[in-house]
Coordinates of N, CA, C and O in Angstrom, one line a residue:
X9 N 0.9 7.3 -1.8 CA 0.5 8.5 -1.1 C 0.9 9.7 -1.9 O 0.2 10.7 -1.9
X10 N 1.9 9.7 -2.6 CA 2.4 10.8 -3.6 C 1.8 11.1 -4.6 O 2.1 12.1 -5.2
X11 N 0.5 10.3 -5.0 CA -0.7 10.5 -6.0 C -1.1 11.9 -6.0 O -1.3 12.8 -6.8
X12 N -1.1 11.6 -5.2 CA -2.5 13.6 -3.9 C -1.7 14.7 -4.5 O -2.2 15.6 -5.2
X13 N -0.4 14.7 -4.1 CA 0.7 15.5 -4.2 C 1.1 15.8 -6.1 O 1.0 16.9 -6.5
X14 N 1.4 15.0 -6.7 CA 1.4 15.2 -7.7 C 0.1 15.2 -9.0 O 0.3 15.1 -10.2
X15 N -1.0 15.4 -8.2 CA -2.4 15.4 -9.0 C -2.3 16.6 -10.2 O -2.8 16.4 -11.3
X16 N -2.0 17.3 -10.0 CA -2.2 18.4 -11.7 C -1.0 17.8 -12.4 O -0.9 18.5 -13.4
X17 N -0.1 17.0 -12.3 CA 1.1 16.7 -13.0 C -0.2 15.3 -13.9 O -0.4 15.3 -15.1
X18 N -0.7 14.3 -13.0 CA -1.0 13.2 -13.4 C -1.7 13.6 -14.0 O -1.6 13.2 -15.2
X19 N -2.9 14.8 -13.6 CA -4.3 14.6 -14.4 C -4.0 15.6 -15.6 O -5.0 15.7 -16.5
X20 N -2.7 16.4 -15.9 CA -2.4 17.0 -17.1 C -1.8 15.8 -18.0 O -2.0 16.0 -19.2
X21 N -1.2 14.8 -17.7 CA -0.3 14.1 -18.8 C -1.2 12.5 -18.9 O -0.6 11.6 -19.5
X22 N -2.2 12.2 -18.5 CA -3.1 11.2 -18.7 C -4.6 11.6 -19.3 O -5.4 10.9 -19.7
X23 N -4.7 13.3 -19.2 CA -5.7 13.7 -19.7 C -6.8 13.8 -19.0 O -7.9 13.9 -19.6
X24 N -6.8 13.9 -17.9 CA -7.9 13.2 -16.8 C -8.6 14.5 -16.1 O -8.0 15.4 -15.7
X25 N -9.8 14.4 -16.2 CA -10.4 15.7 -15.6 C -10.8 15.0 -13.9 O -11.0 13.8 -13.5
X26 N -10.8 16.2 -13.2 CA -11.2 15.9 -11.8 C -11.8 14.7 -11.3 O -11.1 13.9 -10.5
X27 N -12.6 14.5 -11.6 CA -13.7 13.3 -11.6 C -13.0 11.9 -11.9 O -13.1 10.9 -11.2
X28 N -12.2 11.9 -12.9 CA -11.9 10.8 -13.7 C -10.5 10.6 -12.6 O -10.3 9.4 -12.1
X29 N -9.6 11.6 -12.2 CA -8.5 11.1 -11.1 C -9.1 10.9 -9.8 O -8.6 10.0 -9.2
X30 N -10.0 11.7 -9.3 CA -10.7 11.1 -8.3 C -10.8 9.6 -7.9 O -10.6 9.1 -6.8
X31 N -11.0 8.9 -9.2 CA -11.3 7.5 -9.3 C -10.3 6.9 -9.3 O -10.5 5.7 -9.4
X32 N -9.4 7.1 -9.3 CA -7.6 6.8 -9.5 C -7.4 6.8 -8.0 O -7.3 5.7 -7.5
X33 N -7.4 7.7 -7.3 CA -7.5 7.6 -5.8 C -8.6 6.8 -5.1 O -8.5 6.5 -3.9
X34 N -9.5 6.4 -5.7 CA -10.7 5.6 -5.0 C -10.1 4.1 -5.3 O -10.3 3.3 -4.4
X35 N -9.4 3.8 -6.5 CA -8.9 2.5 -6.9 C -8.0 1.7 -6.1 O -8.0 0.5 -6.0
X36 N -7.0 2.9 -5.6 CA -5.6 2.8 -4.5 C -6.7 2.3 -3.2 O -6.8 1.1 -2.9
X37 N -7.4 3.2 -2.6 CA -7.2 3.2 -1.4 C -9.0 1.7 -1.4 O -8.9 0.8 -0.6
X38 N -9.8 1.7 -2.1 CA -10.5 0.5 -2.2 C -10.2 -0.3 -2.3 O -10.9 -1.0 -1.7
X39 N -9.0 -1.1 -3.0 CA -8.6 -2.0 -3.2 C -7.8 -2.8 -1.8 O -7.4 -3.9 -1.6
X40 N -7.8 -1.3 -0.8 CA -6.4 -1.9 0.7 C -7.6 -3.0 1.3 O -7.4 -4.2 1.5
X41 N -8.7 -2.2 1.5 CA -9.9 -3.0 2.4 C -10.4 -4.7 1.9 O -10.9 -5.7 2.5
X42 N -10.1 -4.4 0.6 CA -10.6 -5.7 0.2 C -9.5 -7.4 0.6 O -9.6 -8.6 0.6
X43 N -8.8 -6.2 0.9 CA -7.4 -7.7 0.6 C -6.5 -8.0 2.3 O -5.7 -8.9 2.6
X44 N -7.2 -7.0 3.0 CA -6.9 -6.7 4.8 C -6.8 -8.3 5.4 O -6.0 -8.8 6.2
X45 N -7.7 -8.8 4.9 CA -7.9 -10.3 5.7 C -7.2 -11.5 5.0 O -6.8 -12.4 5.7
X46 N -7.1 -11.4 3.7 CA -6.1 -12.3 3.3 C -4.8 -11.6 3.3 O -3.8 -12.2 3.3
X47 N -4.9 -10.4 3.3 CA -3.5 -10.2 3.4 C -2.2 -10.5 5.2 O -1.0 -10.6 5.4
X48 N -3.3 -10.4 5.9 CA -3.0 -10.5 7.4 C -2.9 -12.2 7.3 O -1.8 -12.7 7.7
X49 N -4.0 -13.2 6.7 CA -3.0 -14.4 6.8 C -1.8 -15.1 5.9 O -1.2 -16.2 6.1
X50 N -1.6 -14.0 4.8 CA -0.3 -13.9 4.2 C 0.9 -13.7 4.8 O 2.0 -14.0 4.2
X51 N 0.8 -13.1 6.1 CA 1.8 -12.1 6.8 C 2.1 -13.6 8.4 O 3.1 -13.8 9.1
X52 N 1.1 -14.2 8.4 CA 0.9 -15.0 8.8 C 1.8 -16.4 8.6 O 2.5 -17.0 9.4
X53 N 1.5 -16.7 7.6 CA 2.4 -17.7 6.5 C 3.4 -17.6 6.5 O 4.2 -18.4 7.2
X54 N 3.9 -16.3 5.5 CA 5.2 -15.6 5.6 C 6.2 -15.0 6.3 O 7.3 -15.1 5.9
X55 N 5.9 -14.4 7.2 CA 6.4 -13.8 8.6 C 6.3 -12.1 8.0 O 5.7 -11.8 7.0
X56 N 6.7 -11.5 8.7 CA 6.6 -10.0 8.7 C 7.8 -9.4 8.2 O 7.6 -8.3 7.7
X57 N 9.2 -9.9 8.2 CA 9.9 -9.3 7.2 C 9.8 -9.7 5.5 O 10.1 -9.0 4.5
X58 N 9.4 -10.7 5.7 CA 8.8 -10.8 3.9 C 7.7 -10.2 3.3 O 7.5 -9.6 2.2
X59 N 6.7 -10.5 4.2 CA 5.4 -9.8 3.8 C 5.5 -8.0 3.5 O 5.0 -7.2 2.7
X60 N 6.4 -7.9 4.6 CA 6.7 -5.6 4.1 C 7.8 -6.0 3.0 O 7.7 -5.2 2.0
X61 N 8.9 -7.1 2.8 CA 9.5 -6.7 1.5 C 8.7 -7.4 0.1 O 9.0 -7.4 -1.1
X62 N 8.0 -7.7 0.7 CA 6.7 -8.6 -0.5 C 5.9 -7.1 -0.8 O 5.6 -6.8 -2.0
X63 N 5.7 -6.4 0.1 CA 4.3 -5.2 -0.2 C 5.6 -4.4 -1.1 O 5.7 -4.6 -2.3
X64 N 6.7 -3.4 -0.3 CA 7.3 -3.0 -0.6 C 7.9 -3.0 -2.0 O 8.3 -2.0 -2.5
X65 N 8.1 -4.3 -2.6 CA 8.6 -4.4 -3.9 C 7.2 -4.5 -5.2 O 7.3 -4.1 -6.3
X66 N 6.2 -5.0 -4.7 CA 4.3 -4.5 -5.6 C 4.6 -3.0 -5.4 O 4.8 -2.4 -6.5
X67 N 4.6 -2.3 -4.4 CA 4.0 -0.7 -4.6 C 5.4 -0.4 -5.1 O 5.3 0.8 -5.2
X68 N 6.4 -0.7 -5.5 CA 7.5 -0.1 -6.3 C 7.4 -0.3 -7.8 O 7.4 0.5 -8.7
X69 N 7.4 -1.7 -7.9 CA 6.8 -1.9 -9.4 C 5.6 -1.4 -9.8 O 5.5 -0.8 -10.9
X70 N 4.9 -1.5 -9.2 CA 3.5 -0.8 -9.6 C 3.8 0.7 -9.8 O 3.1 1.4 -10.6
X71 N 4.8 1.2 -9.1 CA 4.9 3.0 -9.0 C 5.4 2.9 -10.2 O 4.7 3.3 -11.1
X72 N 6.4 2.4 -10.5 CA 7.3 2.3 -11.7 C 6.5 2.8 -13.0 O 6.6 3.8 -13.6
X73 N 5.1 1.1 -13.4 CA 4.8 1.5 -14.2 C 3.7 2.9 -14.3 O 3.4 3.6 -15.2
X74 N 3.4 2.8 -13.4 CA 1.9 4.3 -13.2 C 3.2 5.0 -13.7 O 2.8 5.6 -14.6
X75 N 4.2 5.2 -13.6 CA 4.8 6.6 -14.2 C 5.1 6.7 -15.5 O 5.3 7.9 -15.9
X76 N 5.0 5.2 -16.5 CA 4.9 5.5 -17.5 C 3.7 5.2 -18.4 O 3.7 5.0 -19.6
X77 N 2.5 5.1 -17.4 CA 0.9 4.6 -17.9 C 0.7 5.8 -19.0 O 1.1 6.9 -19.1
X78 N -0.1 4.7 -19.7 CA -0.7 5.8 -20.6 C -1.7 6.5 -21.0 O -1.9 7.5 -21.7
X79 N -2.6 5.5 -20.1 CA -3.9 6.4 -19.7 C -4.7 5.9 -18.5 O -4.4 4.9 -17.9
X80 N -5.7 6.7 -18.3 CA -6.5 6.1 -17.3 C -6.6 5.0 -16.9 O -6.4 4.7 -15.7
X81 N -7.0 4.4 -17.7 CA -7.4 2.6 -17.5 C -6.3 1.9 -16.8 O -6.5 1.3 -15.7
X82 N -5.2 2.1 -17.4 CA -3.9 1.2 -17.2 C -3.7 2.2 -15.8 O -3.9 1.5 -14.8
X83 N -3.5 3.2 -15.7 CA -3.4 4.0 -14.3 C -4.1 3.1 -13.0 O -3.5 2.6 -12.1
X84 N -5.4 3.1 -13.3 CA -6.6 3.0 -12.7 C -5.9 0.9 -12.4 O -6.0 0.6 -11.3
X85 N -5.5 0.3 -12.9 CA -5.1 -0.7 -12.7 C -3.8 -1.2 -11.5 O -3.8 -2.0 -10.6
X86 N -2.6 0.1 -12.3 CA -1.8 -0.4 -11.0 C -1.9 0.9 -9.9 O -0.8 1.1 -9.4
X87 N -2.5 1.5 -9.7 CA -3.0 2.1 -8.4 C -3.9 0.7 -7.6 O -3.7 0.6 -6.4
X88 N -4.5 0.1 -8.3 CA -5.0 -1.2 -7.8 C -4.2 -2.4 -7.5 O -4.6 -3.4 -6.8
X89 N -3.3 -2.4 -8.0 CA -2.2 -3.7 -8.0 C -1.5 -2.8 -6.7 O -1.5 -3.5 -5.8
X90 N -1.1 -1.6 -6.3 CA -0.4 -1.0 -5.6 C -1.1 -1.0 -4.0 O -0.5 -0.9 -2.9
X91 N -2.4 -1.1 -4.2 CA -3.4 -1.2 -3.1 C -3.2 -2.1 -2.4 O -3.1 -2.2 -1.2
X92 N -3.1 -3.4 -3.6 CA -3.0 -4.3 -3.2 C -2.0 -4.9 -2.1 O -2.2 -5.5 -1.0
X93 N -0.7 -4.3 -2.9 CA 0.7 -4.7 -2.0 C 0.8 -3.8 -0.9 O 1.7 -3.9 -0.1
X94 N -0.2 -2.9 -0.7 CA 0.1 -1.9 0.2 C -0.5 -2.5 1.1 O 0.1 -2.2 2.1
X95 N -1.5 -3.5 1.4 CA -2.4 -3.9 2.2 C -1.9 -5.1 3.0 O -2.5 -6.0 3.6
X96 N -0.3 -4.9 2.9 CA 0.3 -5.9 3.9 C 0.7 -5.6 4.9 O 0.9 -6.2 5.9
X97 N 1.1 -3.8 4.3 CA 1.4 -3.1 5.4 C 0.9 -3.1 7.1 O 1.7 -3.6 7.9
X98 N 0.0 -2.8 7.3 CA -1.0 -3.0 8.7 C -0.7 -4.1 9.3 O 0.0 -4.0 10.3
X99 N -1.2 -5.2 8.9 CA -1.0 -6.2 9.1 C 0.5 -7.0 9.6 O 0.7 -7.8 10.5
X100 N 1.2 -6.4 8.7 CA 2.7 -7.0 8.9 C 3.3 -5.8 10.0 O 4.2 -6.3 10.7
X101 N 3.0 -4.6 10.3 CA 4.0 -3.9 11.1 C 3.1 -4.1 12.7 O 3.7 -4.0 13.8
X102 N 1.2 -4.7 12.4 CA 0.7 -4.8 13.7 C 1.8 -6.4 14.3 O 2.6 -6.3 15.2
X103 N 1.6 -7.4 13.8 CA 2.4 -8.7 13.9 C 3.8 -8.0 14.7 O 4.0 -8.3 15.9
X104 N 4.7 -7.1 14.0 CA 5.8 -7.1 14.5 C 6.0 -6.1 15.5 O 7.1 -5.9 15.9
X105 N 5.0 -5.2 16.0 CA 5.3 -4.3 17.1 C 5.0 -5.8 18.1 O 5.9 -6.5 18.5
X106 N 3.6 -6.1 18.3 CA 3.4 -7.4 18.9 C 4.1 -8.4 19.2 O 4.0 -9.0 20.3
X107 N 5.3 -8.6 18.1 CA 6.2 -10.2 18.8 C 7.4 -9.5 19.1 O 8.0 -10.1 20.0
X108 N 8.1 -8.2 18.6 CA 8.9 -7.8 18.7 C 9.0 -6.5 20.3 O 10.1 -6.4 20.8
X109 N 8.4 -6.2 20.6 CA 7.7 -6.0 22.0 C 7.1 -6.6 22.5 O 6.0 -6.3 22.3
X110 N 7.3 -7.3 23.3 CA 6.2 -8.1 24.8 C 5.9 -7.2 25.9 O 6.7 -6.4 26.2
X111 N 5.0 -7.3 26.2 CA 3.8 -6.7 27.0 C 4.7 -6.0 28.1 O 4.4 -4.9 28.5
X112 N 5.7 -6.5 28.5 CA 6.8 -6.3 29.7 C 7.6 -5.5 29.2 O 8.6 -5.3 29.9
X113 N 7.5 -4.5 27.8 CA 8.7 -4.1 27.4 C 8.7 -2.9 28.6 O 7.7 -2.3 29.0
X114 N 10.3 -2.7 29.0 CA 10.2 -1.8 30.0 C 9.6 -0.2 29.2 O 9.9 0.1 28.0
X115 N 8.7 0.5 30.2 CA 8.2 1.5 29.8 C 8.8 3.1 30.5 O 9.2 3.0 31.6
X116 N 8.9 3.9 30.1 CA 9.7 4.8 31.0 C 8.3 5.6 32.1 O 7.1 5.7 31.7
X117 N 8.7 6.0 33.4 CA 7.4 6.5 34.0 C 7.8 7.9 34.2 O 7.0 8.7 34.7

């Protein structure tokens, strides 16, 4: 999410004109949709505290190296590897509001 925010820092030190970081953001957030349904029976498998420290530790390493990428290409890759791990998110926090709250949880009126 810090992409957006730090965009004239990225697209000055990778060289990247408008267009070309554009696509760096299309990479991140295309990549979540693709992976939603295997990644929900991953969360499945795994349970929901591994599956967020499974996502959680991809979009860290992945942030890691995007900060010392060297150009587009390789950019453009772990924004995709990051999508990836990001895309457990949903999945894993819908599972745990669900088992972790039952339908009875008292509500205040």
């Amino acid at each position: 999410m810090g992409v957006m925010a730090f965009a004239p820092a990225i697209q000055r030190d990778l060289g990247l004109d408008t267009a070309s970081f554009g696509l760096l953001v299309a990479a991140y957030y295309g990549a979540q949709p693709l992976v939603a349904l295997p990644g929900g029976w991953l969360v499945d498998r795994i349970g929901v505290r591994a599956a967020l420290a499974l996502s959680m530790a991809g979009v860290s390493i992945s942030a890691g190296f995007f900060a010392v990428s060297a150009g587009g290409t390789m950019a453009a890759s772990l924004l995709i590897l990051a999508g990836i791990a990001y895309s457990l998110v949903n999945p894993a926090t819908s599972v745990g509001v669900v088992t972790w709250f039952p339908p009875d949880w008292p509500v205040s009126r």
